[in-house]
CSV table of N, CA, C and O in Angstrom, one decimal:
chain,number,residue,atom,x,y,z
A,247,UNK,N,-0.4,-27.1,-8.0
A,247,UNK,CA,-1.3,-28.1,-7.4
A,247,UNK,C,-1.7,-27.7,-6.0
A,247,UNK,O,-2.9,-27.6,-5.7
A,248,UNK,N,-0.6,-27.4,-4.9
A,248,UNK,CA,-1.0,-26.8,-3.8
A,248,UNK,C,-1.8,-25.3,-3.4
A,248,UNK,O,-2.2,-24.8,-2.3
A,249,UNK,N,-1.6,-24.6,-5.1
A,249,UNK,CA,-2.6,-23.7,-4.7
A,249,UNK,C,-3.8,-24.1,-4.9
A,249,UNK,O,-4.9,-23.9,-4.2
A,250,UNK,N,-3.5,-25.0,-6.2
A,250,UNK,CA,-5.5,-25.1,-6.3
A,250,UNK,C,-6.0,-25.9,-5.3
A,250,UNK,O,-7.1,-25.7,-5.0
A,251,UNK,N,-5.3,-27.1,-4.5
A,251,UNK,CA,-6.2,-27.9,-3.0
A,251,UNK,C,-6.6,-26.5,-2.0
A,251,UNK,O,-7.5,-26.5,-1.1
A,252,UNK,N,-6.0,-25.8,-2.2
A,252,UNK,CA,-5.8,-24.6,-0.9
A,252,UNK,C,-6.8,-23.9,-1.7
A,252,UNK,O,-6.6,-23.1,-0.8
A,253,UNK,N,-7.4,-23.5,-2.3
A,253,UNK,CA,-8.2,-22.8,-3.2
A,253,UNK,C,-7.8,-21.1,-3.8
A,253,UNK,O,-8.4,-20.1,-4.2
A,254,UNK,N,-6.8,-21.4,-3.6
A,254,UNK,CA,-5.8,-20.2,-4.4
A,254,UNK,C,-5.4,-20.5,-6.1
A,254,UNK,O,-4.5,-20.1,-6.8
A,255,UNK,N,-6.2,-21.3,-6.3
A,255,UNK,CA,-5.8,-21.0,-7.8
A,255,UNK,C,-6.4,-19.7,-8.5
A,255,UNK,O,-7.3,-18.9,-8.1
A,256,UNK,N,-5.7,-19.7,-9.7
A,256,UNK,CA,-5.8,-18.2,-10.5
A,256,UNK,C,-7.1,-18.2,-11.2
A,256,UNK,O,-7.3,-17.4,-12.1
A,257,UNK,N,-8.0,-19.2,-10.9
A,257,UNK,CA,-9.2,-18.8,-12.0
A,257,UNK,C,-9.9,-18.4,-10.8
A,257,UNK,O,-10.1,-18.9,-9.7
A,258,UNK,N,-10.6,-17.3,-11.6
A,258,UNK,CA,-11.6,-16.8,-10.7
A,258,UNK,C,-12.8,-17.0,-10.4
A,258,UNK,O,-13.2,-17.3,-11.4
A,259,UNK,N,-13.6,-17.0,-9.6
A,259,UNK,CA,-15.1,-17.5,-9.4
A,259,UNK,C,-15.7,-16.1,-10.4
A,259,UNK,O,-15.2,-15.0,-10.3
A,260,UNK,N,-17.3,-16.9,-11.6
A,260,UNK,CA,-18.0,-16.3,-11.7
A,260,UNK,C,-19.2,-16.9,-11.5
A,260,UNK,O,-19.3,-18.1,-11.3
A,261,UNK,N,-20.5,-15.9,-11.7
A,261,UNK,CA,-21.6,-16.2,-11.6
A,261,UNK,C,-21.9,-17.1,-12.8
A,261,UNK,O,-21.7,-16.4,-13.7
A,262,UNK,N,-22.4,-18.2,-13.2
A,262,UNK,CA,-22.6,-19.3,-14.3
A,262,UNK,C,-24.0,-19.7,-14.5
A,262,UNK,O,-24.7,-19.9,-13.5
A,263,UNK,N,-24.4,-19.8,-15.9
A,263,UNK,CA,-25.8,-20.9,-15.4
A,263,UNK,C,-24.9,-22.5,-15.6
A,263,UNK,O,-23.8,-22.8,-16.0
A,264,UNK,N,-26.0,-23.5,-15.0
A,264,UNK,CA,-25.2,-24.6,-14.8
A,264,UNK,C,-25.1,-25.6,-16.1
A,264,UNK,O,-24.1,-26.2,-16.5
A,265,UNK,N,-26.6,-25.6,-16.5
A,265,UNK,CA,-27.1,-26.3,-17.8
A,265,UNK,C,-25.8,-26.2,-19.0
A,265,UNK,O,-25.3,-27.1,-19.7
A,266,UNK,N,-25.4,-24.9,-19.0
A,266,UNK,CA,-24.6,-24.7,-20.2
A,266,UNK,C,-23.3,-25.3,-19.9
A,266,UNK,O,-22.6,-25.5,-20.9
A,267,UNK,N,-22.7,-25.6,-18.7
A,267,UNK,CA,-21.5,-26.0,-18.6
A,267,UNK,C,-21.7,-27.6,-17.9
A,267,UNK,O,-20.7,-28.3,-17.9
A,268,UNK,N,-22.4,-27.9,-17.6
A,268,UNK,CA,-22.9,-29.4,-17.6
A,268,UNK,C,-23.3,-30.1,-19.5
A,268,UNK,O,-23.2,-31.2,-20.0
A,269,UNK,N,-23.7,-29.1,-19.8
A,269,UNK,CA,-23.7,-29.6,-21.4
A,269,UNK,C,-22.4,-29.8,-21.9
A,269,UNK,O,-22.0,-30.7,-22.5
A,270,UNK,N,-21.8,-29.0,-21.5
A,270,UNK,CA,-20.0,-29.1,-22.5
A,270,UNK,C,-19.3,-30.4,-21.9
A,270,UNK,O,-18.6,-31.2,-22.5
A,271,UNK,N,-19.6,-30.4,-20.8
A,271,UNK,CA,-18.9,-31.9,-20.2
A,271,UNK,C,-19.1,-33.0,-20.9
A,271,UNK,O,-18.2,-33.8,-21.3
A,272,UNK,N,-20.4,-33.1,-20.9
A,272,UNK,CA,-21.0,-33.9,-21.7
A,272,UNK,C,-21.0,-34.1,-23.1
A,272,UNK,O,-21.2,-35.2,-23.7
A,273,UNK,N,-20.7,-33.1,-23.5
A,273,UNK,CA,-20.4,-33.4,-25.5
A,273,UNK,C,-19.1,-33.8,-25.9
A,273,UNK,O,-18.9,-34.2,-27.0
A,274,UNK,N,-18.1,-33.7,-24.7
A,274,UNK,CA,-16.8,-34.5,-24.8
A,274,UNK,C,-16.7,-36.0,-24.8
A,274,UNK,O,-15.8,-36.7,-25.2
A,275,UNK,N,-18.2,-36.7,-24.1
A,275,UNK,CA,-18.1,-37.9,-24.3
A,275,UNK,C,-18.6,-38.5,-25.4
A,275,UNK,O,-18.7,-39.7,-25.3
A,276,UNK,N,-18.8,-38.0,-26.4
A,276,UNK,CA,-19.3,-38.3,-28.0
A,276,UNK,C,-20.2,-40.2,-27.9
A,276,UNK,O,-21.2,-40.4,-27.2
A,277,UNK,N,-19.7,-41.0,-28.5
A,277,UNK,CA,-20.9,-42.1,-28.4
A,277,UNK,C,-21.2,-42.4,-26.9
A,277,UNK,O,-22.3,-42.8,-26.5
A,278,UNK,N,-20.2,-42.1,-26.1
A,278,UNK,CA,-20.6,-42.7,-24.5
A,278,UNK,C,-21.7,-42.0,-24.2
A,278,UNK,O,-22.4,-42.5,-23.3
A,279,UNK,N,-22.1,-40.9,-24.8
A,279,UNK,CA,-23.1,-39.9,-24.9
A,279,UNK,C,-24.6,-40.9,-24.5
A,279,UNK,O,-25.3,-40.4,-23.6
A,280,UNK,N,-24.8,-41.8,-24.9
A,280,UNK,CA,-25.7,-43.0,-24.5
A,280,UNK,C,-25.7,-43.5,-23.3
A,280,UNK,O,-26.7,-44.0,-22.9
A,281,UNK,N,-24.7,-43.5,-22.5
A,281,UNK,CA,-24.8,-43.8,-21.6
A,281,UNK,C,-25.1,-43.0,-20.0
A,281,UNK,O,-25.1,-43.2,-18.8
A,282,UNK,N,-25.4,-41.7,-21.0
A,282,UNK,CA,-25.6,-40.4,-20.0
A,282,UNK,C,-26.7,-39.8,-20.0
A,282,UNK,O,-27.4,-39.4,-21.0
A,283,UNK,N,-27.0,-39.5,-18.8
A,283,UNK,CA,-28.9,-39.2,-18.9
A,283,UNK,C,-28.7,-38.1,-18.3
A,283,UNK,O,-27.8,-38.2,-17.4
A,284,UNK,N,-29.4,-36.5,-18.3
A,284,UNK,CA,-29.3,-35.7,-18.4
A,284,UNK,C,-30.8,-35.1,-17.8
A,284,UNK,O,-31.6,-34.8,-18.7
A,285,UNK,N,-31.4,-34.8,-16.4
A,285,UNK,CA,-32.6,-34.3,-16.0
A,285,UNK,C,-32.3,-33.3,-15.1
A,285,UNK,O,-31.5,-33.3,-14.2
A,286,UNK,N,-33.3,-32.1,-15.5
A,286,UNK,CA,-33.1,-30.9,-15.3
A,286,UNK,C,-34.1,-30.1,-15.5
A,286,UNK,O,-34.2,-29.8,-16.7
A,287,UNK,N,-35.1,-29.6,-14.8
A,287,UNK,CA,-36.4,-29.0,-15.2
A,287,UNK,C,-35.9,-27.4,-15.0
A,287,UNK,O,-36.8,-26.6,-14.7
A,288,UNK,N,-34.9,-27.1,-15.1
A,288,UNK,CA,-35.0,-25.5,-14.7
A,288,UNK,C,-33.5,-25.6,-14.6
A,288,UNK,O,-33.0,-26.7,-14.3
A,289,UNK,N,-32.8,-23.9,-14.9
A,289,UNK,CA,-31.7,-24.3,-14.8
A,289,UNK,C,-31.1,-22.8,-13.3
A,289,UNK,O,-32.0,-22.0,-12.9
A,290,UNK,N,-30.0,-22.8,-13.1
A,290,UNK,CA,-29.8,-22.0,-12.2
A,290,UNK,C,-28.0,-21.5,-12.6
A,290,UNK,O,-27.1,-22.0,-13.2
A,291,UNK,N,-28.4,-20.2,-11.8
A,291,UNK,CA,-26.7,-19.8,-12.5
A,291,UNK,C,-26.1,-19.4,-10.3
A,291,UNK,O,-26.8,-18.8,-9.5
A,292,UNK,N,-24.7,-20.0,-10.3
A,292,UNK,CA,-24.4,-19.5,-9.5
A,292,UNK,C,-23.0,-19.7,-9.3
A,292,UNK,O,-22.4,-20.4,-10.1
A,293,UNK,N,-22.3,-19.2,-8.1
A,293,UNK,CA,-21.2,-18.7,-8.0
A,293,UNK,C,-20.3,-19.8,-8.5
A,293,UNK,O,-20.6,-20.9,-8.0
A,294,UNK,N,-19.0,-20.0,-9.5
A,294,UNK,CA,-18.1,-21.0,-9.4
A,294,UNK,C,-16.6,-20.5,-10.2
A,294,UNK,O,-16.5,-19.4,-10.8
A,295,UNK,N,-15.5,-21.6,-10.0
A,295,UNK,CA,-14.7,-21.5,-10.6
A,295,UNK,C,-14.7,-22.3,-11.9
A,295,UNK,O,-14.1,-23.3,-11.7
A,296,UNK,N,-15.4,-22.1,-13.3
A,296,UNK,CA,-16.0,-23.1,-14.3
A,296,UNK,C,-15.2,-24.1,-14.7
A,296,UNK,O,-15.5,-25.3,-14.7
A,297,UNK,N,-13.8,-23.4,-15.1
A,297,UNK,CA,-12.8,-24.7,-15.1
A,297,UNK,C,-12.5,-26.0,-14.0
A,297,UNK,O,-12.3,-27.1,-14.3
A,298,UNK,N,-12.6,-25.6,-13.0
A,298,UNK,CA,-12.3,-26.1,-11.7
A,298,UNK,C,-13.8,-27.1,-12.1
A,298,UNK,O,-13.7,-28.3,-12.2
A,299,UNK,N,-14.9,-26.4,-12.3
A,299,UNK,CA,-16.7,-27.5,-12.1
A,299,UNK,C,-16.4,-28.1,-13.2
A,299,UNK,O,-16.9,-29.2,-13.0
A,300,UNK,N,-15.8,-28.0,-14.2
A,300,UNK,CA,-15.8,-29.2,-15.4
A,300,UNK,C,-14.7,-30.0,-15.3
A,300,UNK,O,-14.6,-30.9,-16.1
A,301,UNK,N,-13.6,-29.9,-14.1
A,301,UNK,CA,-12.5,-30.7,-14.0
A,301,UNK,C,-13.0,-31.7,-12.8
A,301,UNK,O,-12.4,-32.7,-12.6
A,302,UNK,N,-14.3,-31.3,-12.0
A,302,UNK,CA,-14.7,-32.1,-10.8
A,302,UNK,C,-16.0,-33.0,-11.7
A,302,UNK,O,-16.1,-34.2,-12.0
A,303,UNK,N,-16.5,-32.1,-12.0
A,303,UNK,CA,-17.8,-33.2,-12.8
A,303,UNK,C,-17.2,-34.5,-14.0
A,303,UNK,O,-17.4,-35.7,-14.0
A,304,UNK,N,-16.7,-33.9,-14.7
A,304,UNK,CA,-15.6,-34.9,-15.7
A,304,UNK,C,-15.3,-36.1,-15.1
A,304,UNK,O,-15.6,-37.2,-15.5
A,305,UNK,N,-14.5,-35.8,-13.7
A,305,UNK,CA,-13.7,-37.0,-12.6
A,305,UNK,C,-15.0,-37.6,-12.2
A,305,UNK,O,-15.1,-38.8,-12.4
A,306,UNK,N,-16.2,-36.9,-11.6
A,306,UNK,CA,-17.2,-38.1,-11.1
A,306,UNK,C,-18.0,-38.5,-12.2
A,306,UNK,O,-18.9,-39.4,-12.0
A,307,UNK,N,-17.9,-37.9,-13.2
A,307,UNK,CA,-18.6,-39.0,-14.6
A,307,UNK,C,-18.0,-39.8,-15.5
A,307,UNK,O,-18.5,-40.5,-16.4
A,308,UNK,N,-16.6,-39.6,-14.9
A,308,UNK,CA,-15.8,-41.1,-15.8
A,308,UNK,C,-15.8,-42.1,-14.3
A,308,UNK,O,-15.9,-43.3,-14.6
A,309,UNK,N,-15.8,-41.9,-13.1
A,309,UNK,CA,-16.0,-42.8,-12.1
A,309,UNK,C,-17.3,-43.6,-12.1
A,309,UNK,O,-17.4,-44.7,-11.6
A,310,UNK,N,-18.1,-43.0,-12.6
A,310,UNK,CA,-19.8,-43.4,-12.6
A,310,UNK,C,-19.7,-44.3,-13.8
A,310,UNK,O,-20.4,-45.3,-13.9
A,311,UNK,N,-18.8,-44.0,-14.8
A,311,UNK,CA,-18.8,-45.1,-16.1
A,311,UNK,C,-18.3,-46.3,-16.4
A,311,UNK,O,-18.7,-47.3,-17.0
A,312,UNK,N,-16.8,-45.5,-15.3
A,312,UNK,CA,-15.7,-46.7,-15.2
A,312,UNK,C,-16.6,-48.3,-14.4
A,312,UNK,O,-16.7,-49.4,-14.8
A,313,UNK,N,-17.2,-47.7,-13.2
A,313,UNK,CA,-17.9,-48.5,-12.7
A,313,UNK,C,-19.6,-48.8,-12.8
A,313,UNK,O,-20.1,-49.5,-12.0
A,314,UNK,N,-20.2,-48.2,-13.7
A,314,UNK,CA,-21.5,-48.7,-13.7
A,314,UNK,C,-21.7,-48.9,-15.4
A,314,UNK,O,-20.6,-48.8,-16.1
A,315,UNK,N,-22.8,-49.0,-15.8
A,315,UNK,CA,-23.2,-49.3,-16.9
A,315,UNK,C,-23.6,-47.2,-17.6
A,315,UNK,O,-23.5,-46.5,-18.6
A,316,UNK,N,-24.0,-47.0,-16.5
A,316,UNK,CA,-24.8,-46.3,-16.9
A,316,UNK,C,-25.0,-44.8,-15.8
A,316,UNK,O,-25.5,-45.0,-14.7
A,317,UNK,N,-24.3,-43.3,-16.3
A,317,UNK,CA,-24.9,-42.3,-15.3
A,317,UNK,C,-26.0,-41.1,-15.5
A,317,UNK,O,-26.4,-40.5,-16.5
A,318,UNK,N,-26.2,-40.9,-14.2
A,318,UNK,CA,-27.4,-40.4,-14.8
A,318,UNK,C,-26.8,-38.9,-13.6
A,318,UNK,O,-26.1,-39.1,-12.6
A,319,UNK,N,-27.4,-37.4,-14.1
A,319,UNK,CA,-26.8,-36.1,-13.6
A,319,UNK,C,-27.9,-35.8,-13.5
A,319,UNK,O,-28.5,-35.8,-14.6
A,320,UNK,N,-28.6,-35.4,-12.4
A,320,UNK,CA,-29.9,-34.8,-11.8
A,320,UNK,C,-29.5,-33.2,-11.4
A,320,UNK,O,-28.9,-32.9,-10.4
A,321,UNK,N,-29.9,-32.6,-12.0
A,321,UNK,CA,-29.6,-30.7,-11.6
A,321,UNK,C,-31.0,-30.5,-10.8
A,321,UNK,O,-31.9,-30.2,-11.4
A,322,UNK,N,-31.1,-30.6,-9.6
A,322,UNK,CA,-32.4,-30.0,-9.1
A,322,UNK,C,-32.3,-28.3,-8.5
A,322,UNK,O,-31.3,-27.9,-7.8
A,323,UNK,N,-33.2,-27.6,-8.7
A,323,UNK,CA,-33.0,-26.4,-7.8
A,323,UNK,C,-34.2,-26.1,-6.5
A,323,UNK,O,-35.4,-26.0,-6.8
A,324,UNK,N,-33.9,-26.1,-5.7
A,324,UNK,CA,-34.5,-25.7,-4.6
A,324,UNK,C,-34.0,-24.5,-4.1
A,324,UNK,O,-32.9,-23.9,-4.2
A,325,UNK,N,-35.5,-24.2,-3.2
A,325,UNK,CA,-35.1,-22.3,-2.7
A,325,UNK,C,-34.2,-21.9,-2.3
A,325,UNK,O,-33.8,-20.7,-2.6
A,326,UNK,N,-33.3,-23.0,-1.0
A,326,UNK,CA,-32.2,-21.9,-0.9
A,326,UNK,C,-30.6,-22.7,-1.4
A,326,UNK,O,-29.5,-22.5,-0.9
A,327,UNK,N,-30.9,-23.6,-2.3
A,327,UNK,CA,-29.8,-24.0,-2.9
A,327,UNK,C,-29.8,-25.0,-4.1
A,327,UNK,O,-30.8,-25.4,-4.6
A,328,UNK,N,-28.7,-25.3,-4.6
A,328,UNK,CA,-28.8,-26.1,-6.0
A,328,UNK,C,-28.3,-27.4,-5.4
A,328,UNK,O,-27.5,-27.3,-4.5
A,329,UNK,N,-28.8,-28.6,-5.9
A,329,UNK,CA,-28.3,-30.0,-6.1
A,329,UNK,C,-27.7,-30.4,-7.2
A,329,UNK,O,-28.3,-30.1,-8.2
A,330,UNK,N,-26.9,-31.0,-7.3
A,330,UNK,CA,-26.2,-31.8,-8.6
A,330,UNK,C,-25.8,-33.5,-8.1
A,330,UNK,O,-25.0,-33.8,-7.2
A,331,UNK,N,-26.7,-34.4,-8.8
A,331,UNK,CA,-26.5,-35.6,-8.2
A,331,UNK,C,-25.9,-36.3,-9.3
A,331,UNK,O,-26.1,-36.0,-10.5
A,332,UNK,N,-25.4,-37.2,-9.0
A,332,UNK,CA,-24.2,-37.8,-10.1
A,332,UNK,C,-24.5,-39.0,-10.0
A,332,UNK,O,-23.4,-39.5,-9.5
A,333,UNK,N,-25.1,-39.8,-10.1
A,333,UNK,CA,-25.7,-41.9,-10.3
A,333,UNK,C,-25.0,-42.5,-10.9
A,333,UNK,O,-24.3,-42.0,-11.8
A,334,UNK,N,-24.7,-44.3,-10.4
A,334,UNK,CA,-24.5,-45.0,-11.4
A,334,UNK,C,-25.3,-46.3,-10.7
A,334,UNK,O,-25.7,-46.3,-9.5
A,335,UNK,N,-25.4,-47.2,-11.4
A,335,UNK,CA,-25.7,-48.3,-10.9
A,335,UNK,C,-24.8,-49.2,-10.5
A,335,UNK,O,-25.2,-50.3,-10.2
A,336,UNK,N,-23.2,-48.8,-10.4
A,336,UNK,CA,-22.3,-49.7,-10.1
A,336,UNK,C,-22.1,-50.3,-8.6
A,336,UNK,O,-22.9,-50.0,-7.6
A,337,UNK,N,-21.0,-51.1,-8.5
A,337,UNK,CA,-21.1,-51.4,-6.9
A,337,UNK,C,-20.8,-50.1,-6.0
A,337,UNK,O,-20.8,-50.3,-4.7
């Protein structure tokens, strides 16, 4: 655990597109599946640790569920960087 806070863990960064590992997150939630909205006009691939981006996205989309009705994951890309916004309507 204190390697991966320190960012020494053993998985290595690769280059990713995002779409495809933001999909896998998401098909783990099977009927909650409804409750997840998914907008993305273009997709982008860049530097990460993938296991590591499906263990952070997972934690803020059961946060977004636990407390709202409803989340919604906006992938935007702009020129010199990617956004990933994570919604809920909760308090």
């Amino acid at each position: 655990y204190l390697d991966f806070v320190r960012g020494d863990g053993n998985e290595p960064v690769a280059r990713e597109p995002l779409l495809p590992l933001i999909r896998s997150v998401l098909d783990r939630y099977g009927r909650d599946q409804s409750r997840l909205t998914l907008t993305a006009e273009q997709d982008a691939s860049v530097s990460l640790r993938p296991r590591a981006f499906h263990r952070v996205l997972s934690n803020l989309i059961d946060n977004a569920l636990r407390h709202g009705k409803h989340c919604e994951i906006r992938l935007e890309i702009l020129p010199s960087f990617v956004t990933l916004l994570i919604d809920d309507a909760g308090p």
